[in-house]
Each structure stands twice: as structure tokens, then as C-alpha cells.
PDB file of C-alpha atoms and ligand atoms in Angstrom:
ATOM      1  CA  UNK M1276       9.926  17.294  10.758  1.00 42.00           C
ATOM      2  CA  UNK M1277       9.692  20.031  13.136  1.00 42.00           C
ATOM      3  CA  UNK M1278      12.005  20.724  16.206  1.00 38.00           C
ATOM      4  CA  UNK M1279      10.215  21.764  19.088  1.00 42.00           C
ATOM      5  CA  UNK M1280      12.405  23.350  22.988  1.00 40.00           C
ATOM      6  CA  UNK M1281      10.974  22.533  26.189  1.00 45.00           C
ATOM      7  CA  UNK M1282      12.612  23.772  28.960  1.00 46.00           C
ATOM      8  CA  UNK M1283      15.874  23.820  27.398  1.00 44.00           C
ATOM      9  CA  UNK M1284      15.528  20.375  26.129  1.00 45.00           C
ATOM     10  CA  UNK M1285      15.213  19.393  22.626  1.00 47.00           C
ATOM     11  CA  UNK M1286      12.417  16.895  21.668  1.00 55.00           C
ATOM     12  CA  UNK M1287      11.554  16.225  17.702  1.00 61.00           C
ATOM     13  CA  UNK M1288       7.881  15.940  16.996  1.00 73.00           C
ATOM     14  CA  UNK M1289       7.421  13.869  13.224  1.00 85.00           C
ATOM     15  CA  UNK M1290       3.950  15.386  12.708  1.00 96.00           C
ATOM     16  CA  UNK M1291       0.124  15.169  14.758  1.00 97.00           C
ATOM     17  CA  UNK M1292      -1.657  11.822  14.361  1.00 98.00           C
ATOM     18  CA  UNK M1293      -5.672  11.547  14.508  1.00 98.00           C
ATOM     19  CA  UNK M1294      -7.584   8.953  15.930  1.00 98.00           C
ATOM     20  CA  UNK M1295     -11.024   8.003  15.419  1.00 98.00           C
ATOM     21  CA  UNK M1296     -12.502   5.847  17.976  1.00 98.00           C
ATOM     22  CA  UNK M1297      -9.459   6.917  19.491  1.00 98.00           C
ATOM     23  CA  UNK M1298     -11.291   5.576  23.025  1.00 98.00           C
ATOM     24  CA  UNK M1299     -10.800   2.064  21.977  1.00 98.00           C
ATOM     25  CA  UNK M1300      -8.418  -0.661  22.437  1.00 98.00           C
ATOM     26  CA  UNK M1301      -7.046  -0.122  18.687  1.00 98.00           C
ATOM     27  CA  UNK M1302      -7.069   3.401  18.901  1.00 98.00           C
ATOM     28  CA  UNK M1303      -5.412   4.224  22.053  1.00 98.00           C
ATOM     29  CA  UNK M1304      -2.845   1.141  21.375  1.00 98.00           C
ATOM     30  CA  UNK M1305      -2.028   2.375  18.017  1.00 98.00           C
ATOM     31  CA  UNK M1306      -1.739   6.209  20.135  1.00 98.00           C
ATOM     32  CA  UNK M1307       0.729   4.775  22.783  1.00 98.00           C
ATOM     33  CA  UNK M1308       3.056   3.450  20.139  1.00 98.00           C
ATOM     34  CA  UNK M1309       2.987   6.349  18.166  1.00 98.00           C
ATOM     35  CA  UNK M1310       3.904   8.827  20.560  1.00 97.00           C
ATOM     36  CA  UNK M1311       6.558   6.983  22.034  1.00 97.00           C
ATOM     37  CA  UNK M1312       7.974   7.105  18.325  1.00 97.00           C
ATOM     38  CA  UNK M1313       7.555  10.904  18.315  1.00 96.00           C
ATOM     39  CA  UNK M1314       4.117  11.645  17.401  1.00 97.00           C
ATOM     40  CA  UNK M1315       1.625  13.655  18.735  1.00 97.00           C
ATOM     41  CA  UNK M1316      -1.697  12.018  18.936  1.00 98.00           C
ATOM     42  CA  UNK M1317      -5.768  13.161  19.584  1.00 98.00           C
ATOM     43  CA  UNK M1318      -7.547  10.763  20.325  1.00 98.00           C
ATOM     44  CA  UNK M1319     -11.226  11.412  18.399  1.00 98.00           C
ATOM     45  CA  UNK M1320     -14.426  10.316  20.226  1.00 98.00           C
ATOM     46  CA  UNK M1321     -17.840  11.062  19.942  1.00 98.00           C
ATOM     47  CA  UNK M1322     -17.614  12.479  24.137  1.00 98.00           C
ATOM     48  CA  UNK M1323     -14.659  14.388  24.488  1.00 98.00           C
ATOM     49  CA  UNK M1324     -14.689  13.747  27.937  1.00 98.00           C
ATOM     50  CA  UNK M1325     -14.196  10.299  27.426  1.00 98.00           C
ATOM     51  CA  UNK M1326     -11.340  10.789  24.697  1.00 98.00           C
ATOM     52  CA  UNK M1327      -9.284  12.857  27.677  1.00 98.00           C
ATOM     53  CA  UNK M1328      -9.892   9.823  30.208  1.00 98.00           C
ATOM     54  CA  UNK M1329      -8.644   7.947  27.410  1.00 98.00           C
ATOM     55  CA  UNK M1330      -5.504   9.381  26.847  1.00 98.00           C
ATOM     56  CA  UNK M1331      -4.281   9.443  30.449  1.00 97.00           C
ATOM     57  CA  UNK M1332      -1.765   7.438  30.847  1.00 92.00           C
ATOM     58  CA  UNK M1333      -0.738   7.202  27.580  1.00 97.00           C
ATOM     59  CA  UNK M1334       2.090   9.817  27.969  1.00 93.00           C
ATOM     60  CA  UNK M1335       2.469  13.645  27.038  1.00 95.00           C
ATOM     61  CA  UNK M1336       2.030  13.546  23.473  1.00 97.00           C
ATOM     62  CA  UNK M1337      -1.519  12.235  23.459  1.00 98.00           C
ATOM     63  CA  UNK M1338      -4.741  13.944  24.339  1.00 98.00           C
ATOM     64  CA  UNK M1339      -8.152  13.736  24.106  1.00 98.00           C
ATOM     65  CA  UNK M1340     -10.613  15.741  21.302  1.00 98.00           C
ATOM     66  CA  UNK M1341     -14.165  15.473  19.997  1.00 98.00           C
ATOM     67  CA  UNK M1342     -14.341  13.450  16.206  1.00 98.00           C
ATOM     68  CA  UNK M1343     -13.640  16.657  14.730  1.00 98.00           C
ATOM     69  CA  UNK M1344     -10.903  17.800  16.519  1.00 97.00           C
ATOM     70  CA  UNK M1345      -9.163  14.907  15.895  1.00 98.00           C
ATOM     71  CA  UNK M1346      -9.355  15.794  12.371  1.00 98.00           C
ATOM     72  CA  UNK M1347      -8.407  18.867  12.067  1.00 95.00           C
ATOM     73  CA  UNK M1348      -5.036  19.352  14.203  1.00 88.00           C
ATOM     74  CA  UNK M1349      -3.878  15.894  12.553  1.00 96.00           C
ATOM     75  CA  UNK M1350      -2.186  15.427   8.272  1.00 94.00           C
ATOM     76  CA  UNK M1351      -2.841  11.848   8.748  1.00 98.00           C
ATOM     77  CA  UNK M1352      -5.800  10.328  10.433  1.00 98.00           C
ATOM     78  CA  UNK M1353      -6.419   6.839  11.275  1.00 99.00           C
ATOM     79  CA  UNK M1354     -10.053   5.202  11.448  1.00 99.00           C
ATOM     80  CA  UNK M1355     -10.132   2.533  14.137  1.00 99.00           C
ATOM     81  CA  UNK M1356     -13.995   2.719  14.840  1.00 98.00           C
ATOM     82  CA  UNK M1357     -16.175  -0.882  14.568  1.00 98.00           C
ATOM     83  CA  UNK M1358     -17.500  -1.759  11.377  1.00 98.00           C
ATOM     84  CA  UNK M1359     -20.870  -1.011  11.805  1.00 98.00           C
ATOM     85  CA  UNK M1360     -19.814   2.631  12.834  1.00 98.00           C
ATOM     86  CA  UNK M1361     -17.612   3.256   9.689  1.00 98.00           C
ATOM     87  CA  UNK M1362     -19.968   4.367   7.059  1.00 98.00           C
ATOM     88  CA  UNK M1363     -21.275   6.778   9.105  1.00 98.00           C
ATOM     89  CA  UNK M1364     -18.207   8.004  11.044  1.00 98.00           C
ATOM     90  CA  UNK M1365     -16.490   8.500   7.672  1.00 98.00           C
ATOM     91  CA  UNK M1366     -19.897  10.155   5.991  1.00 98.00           C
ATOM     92  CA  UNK M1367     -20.014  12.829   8.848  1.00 98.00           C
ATOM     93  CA  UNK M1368     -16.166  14.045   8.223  1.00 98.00           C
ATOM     94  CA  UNK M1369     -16.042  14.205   4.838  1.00 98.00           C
ATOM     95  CA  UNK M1370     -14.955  17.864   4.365  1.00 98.00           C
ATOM     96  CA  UNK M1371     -12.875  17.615   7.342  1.00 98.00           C
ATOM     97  CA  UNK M1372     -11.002  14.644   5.983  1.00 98.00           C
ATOM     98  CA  UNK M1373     -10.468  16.121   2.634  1.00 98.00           C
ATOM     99  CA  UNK M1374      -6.233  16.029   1.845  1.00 97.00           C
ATOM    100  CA  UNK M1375      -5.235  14.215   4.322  1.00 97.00           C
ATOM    101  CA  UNK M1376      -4.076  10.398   4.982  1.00 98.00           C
ATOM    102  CA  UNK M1377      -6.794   8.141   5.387  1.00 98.00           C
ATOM    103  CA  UNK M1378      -5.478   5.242   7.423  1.00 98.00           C
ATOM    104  CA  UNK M1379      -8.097   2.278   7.581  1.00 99.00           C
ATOM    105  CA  UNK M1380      -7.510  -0.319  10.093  1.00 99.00           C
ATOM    106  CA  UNK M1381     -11.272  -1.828  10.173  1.00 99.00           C
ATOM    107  CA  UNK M1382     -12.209  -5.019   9.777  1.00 98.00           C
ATOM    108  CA  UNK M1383     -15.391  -5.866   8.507  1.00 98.00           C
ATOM    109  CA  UNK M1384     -16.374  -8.877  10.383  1.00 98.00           C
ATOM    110  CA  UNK M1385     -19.207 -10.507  12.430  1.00 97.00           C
ATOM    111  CA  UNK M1386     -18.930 -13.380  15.079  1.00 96.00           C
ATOM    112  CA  UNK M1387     -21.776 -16.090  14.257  1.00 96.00           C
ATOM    113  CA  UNK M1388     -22.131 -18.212  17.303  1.00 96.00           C
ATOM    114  CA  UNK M1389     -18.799 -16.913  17.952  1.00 94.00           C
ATOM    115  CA  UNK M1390     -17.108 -17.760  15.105  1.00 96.00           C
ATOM    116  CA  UNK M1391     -15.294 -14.841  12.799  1.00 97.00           C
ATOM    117  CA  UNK M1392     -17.076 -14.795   9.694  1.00 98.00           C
ATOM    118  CA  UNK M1393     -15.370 -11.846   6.839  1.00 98.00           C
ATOM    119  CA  UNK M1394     -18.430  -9.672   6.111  1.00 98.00           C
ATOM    120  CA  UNK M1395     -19.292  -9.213   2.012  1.00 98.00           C
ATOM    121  CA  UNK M1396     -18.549  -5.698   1.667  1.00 98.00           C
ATOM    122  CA  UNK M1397     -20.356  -3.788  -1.498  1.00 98.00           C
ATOM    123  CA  UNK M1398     -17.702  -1.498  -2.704  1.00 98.00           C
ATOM    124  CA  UNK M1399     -15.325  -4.612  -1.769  1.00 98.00           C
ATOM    125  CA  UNK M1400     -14.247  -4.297   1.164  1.00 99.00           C
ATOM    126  CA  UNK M1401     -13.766  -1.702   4.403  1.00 99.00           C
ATOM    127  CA  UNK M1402     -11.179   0.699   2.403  1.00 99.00           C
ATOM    128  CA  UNK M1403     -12.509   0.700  -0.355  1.00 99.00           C
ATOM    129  CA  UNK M1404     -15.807   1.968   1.194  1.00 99.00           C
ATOM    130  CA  UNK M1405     -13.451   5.256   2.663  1.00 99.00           C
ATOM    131  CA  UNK M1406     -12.142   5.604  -0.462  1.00 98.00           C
ATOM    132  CA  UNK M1407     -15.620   6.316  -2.367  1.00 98.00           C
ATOM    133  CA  UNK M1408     -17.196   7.955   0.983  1.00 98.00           C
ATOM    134  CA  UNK M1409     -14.051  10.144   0.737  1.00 98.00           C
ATOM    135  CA  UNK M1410     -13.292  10.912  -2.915  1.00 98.00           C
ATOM    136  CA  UNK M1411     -11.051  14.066  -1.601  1.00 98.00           C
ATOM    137  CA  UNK M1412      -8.794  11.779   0.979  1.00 98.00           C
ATOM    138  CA  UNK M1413      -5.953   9.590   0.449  1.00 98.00           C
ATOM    139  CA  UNK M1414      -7.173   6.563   1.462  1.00 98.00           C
ATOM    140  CA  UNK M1415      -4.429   3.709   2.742  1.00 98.00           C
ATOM    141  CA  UNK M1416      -5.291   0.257   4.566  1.00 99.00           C
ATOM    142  CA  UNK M1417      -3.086  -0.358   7.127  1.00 99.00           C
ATOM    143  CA  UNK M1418      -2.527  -1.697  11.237  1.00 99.00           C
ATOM    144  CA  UNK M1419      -5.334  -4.485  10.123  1.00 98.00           C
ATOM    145  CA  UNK M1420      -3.496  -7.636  11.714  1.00 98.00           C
ATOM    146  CA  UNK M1421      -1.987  -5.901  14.410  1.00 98.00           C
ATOM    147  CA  UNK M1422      -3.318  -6.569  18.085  1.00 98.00           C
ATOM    148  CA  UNK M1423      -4.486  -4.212  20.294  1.00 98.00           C
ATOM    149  CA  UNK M1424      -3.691  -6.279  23.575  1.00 98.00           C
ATOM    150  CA  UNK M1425      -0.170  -5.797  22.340  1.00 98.00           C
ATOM    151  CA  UNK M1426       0.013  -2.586  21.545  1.00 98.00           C
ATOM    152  CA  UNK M1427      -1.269  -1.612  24.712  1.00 98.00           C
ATOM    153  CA  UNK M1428       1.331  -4.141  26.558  1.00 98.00           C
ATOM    154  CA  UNK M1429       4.221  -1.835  27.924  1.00 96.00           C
ATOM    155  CA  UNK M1430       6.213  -5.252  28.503  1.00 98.00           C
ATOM    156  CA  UNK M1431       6.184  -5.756  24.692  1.00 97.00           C
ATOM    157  CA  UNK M1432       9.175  -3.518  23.754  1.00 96.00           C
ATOM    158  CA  UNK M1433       9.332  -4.692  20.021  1.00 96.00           C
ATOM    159  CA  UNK M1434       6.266  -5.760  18.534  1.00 97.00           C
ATOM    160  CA  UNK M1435       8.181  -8.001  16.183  1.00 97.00           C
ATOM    161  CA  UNK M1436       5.203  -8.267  13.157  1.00 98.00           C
ATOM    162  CA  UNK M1437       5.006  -6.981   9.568  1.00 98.00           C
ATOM    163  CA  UNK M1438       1.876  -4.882   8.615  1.00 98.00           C
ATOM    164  CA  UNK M1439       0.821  -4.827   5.234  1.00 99.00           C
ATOM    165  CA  UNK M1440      -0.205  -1.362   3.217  1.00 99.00           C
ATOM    166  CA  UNK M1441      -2.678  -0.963   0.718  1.00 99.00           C
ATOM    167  CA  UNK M1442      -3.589   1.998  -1.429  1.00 98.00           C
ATOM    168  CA  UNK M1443      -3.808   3.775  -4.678  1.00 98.00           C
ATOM    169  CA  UNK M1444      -1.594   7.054  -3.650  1.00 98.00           C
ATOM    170  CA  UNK M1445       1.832   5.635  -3.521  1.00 98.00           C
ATOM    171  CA  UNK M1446       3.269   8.606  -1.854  1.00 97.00           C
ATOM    172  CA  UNK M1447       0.571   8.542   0.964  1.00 98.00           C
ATOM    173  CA  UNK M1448       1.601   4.541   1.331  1.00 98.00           C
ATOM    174  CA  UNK M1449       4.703   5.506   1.561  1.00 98.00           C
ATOM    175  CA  UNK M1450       4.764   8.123   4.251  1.00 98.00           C
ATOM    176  CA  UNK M1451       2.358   5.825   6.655  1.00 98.00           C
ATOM    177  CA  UNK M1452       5.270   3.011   5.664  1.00 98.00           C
ATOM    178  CA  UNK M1453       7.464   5.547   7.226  1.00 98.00           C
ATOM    179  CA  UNK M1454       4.933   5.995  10.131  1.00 98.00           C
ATOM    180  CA  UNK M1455       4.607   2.481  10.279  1.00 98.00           C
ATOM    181  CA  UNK M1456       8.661   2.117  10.587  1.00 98.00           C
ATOM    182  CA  UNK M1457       9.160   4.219  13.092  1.00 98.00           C
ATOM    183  CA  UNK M1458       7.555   1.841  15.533  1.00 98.00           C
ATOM    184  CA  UNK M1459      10.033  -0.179  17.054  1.00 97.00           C
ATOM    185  CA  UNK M1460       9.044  -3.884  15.879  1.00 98.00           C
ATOM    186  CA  UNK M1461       6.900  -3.002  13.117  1.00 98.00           C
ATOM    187  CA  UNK M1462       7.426  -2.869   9.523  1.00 98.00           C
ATOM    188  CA  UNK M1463       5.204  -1.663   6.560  1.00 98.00           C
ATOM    189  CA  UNK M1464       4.768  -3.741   3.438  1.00 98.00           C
ATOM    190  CA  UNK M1465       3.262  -2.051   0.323  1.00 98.00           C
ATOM    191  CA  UNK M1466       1.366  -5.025  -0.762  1.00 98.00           C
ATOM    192  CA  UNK M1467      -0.979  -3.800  -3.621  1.00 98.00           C
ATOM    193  CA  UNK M1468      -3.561  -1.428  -4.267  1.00 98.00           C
ATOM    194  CA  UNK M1469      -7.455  -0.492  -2.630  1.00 98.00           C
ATOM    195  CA  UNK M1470      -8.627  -3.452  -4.340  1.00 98.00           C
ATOM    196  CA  UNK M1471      -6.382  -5.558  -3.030  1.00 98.00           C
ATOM    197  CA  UNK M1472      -7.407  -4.502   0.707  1.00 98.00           C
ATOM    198  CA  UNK M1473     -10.562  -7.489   0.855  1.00 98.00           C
ATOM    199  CA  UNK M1474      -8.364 -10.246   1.042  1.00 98.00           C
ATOM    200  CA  UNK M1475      -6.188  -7.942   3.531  1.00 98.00           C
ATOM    201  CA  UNK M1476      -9.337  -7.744   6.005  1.00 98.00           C
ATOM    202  CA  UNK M1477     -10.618 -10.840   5.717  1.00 98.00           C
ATOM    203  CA  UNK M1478      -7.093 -12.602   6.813  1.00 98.00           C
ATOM    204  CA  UNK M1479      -8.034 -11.176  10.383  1.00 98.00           C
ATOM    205  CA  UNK M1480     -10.587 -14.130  10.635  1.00 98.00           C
ATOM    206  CA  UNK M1481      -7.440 -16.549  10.103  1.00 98.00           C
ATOM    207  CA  UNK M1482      -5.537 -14.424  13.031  1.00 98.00           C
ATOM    208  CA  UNK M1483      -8.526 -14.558  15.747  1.00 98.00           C
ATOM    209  CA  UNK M1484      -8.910 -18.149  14.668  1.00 98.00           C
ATOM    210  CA  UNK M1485      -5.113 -18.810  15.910  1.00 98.00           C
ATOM    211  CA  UNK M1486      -5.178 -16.436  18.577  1.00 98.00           C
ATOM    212  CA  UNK M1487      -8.571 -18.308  20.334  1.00 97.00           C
ATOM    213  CA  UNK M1488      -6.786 -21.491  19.399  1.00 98.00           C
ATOM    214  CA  UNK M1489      -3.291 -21.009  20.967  1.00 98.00           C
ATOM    215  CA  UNK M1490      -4.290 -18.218  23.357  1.00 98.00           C
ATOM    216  CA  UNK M1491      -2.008 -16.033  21.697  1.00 98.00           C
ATOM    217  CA  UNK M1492      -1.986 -12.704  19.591  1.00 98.00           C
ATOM    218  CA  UNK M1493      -1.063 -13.793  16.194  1.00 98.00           C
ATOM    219  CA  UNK M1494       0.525 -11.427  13.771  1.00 98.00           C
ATOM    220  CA  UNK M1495       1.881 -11.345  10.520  1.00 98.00           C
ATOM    221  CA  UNK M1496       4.945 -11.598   8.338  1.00 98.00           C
ATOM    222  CA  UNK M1497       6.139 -11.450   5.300  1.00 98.00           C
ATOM    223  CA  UNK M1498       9.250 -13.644   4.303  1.00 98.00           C
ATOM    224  CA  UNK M1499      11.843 -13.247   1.407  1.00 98.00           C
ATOM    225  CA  UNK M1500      12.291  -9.413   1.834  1.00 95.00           C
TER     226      UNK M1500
HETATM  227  N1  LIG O 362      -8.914  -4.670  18.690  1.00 67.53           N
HETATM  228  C1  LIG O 362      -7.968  -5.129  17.877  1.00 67.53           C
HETATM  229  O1  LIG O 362      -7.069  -5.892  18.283  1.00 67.53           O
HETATM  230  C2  LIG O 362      -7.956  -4.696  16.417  1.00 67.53           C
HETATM  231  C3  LIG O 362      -6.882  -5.074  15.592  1.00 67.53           C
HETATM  232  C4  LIG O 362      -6.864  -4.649  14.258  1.00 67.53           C
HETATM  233  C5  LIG O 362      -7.916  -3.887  13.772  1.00 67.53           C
HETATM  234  N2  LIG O 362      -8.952  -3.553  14.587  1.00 67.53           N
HETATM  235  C6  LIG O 362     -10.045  -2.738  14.042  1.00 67.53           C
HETATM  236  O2  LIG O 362     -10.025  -1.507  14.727  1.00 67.53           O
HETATM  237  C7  LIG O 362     -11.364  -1.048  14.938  1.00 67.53           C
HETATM  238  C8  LIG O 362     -11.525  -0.694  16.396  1.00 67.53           C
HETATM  239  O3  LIG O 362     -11.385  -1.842  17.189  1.00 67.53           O
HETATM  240  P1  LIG O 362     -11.600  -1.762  18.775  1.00 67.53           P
HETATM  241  O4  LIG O 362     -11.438  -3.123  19.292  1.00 67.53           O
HETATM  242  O5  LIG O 362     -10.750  -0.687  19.352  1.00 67.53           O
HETATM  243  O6  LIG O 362     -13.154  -1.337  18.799  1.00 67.53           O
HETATM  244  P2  LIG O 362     -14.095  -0.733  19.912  1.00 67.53           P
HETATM  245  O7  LIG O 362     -13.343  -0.585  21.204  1.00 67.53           O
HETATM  246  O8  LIG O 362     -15.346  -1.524  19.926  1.00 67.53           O
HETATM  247  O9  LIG O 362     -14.475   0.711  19.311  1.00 67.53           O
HETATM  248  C9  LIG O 362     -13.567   1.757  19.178  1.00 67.53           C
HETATM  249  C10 LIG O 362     -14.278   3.075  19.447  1.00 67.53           C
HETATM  250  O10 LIG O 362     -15.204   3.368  18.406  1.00 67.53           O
HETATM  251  C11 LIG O 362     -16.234   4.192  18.917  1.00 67.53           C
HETATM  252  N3  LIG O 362     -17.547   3.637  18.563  1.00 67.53           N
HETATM  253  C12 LIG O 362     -18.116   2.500  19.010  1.00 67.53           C
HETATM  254  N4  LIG O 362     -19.336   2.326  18.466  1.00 67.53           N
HETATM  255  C13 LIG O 362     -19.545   3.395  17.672  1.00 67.53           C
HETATM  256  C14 LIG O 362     -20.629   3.817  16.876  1.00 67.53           C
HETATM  257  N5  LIG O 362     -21.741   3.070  16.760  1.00 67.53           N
HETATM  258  N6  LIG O 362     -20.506   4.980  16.204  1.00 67.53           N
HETATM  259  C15 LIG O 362     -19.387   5.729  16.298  1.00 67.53           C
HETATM  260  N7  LIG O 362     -18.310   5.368  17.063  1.00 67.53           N
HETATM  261  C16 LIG O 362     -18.416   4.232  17.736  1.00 67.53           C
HETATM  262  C17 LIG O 362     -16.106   4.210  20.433  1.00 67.53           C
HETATM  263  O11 LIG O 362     -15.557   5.478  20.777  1.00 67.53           O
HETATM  264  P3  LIG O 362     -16.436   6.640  21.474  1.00 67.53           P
HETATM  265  O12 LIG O 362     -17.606   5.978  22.130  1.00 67.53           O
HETATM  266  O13 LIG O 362     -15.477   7.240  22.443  1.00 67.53           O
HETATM  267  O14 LIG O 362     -16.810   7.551  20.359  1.00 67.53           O
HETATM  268  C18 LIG O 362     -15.110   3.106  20.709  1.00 67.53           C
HETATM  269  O15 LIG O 362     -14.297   3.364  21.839  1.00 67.53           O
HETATM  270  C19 LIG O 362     -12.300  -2.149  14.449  1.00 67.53           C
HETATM  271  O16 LIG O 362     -12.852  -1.806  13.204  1.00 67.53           O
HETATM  272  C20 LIG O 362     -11.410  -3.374  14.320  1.00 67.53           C
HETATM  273  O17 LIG O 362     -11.809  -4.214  13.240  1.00 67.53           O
HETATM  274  C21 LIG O 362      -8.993  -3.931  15.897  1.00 67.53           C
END
């Protein structure tokens, strides 16, 4: 936790947040409720350009950085690129990424005559992918069933869902629980390990099937807590 002064007032900063694919609807809905909780955010793009039109709007604590930059001024980084970019995406940072929080949000999935169908997945599924593309990260699956449209809706003051956390590295689970927390509405679940994370994924087929259904954005939660 750091204290920062601006012009004589006080404002607490809880750490630097990177996003890649930072330009999307994910990324930059995931930014905008992050730095309203007190984080700092870059949003990572392949155009940097495109990452600082991105981030207008989105309030001071969010701006706009090439893939790499994202990385490096961030401890915890979040991957909110499409599937088919992932491999890749995650391949081309792999120093860059090495120590810090891994936070996996895709969803491998394909729309067959516009139906959600859960991609097979070799290594098992999208995280666990990260996790042997990046053997030196801390790899944690998290923000998978949550929205973007919401996010990104200013109107929705509490987002009023549950979001389940996977991963191997308990500690890392538990700081992006924290993260996670600090986001009025939400709250993180630990709900198993990297091999648990296929079933995680693959539940977003069940969401989009409700949301197209009940033209809604369905989320998730957990009961008995
Ligand atoms: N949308 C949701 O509600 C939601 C909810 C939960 C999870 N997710 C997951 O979050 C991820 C992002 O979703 P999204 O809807 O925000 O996706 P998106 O808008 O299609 O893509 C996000 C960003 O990824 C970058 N990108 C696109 N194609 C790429 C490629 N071939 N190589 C490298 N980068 C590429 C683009 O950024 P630049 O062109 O600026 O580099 C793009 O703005 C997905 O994996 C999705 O499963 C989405």
C-alpha cells in the first residue's frame, strides 16, 4: 500500500494493474472498476495509440501502453485478449511476465452457427495453457463469468456477482481475492486449483446461453458461504 499527495490531498494507490488487450470491452471494463477501487491501470495493446484512446474516459488512474509496457510498470497483470490470440500473446511476454500475477480471464470458446460451444483445450483448458507457456508466473483464473457490458455500465454501482479463483499459488489467489474484493459488488471465491479452471471456462457457455435467452447479463454466485 503506498500513500501518494496531490496537491495537498491524500489519495491511496493499492498497487499498478496490467492489462492485456486492455483495448477491449473486458479489459477496459475490468480497468474502470479497478481504478475506481484505487488502482492504477495500463491498458496493454498491440498500438499504443489505440490503448491511450482507450483509456479516455476511464478516469485518472488509467492510461494507455504498448503490450510491454503494460507489463512491466504492473505486479499483477491480467490477460483479457480472445482465445485465438492467447498462445501467442502469452509466448511473446514470457520474460516480461516472469514473478508476477498472472490473471486469466479467457474463455476458450467458438460460436457454431451461433451457438457457444467450450473449445477442447490440450493442456486442459485456457489457464492451464499460461501456466505451462509461463513456468516463471503465478498463474490465477479469475473475472471469467463476469460481463463486460456491466463493467463498463457507470449506472451499475454494485455489480452484485461472485467470481470464482483458480490457481496453484495460494498466496497469489489470495491477493487477486483481495483485488477482486475491493470492487464494490464483487467477491472472490477460491474454488480449486489450475486444473480445476476447464470446468470454470466452459460454464461461460451456460451464462451467454441465459444472457441471449433472457436478454440479460448473467453472473454467478455461490451460496452457503
Ligand atoms: N466480453 C466479456 O463480457 C467477457 C467476459 C469474461 C471474459 N471475457 C474474456 O476476455 C477476453 C477479452 O474479451 P473481449 O470481449 O474484450 O475481446 P475483444 O474485444 O475481442 O479483444 C480484446 C483485445 O484483444 C486484442 N486482440 C484482438 N485480437 C488479437 C490478436 N489476434 N492478437 C493479439 N491481440 C488481439 C485487441 O487489442 P489491440 O488490438 O488493441 O491489441 C482487442 O481490443 C476473451 O478471452 C473473453 O473470453 C470476456
Amino acid at each position: 500500500l503506498q500513500v501518494v499527495h496531490h496537491n495537498q490531498q491524500v489519495t491511496t494507490t493499492l498497487g499498478t494493474v496490467g492489462i492485456l488487450g486492455g483495448t477491449g470491452a473486458q479489459g477496459r471494463g475490468l480497468a474502470f472498476r479497478l481504478a475506481k477501487a484505487g488502482y492504477d491501470v495500463i491498458l496493454g495493446s498491440r498500438d499504443q495509440e489505440r490503448a491511450r484512446q482507450a483509456a479516455e474516459g476511464l478516469g485518472d488512474r488509467v492510461t494507455g501502453s504498448t503490450l510491454r509496457g503494460a507489463v512491466e510498470g504492473a505486479a499483477i497483470v491480467i490477460v483479457a485478449v480472445p482465445w485465438d490470440a492467447h498462445a501467442q500473446t502469452l509466448t511473446d511476454l514470457r520474460e516480461e511476465l516472469e514473478g508476477r500475477i498472472v490473471v486469466d480471464c479467457v474463455n476458450p470458446l467458438a460460436f457454431i452457427d451461433r451457438a457457444p460451444v467450450a473449445l477442447k483445450v490440450d493442456e486442459g483448458s485456457a489457464c492451464q495453457q499460461a501456466a505451462v507457456l509461463l513456468p516463471g508466473s503465478r498463474v490465477v483464473g479469475a473475472f471469467h463469468h463476469v460481463a463486460a457490458p456491466l463493467l463498463l455500465d457507470e449506472s451499475v454501482t454494485e455489480l452484485n456477482t461472485d467470481v470464482m479463483v483458480v490457481g496453484d499459488d495460494v498466496p497469489a489467489c489470495e491477493e487477486v481475492v483481495q483485488m477482486i474484493d475491493s470492487i464494490p459488488g464483487l467477491r472472490g471465491v477460491r474454488c480449486g486449483t489450475l486444473a480445476d479452471a476447464g470446468q470454470v471456462e466452459a460454464l461461460t457457455v451456460n451464462l451467454i446461453r441465459i444472457n441471449r435467452r433472457l436478454k440479460v447479463h448473467a453472473g454467478i454466485r455461490i451460496t452457503g458461504l
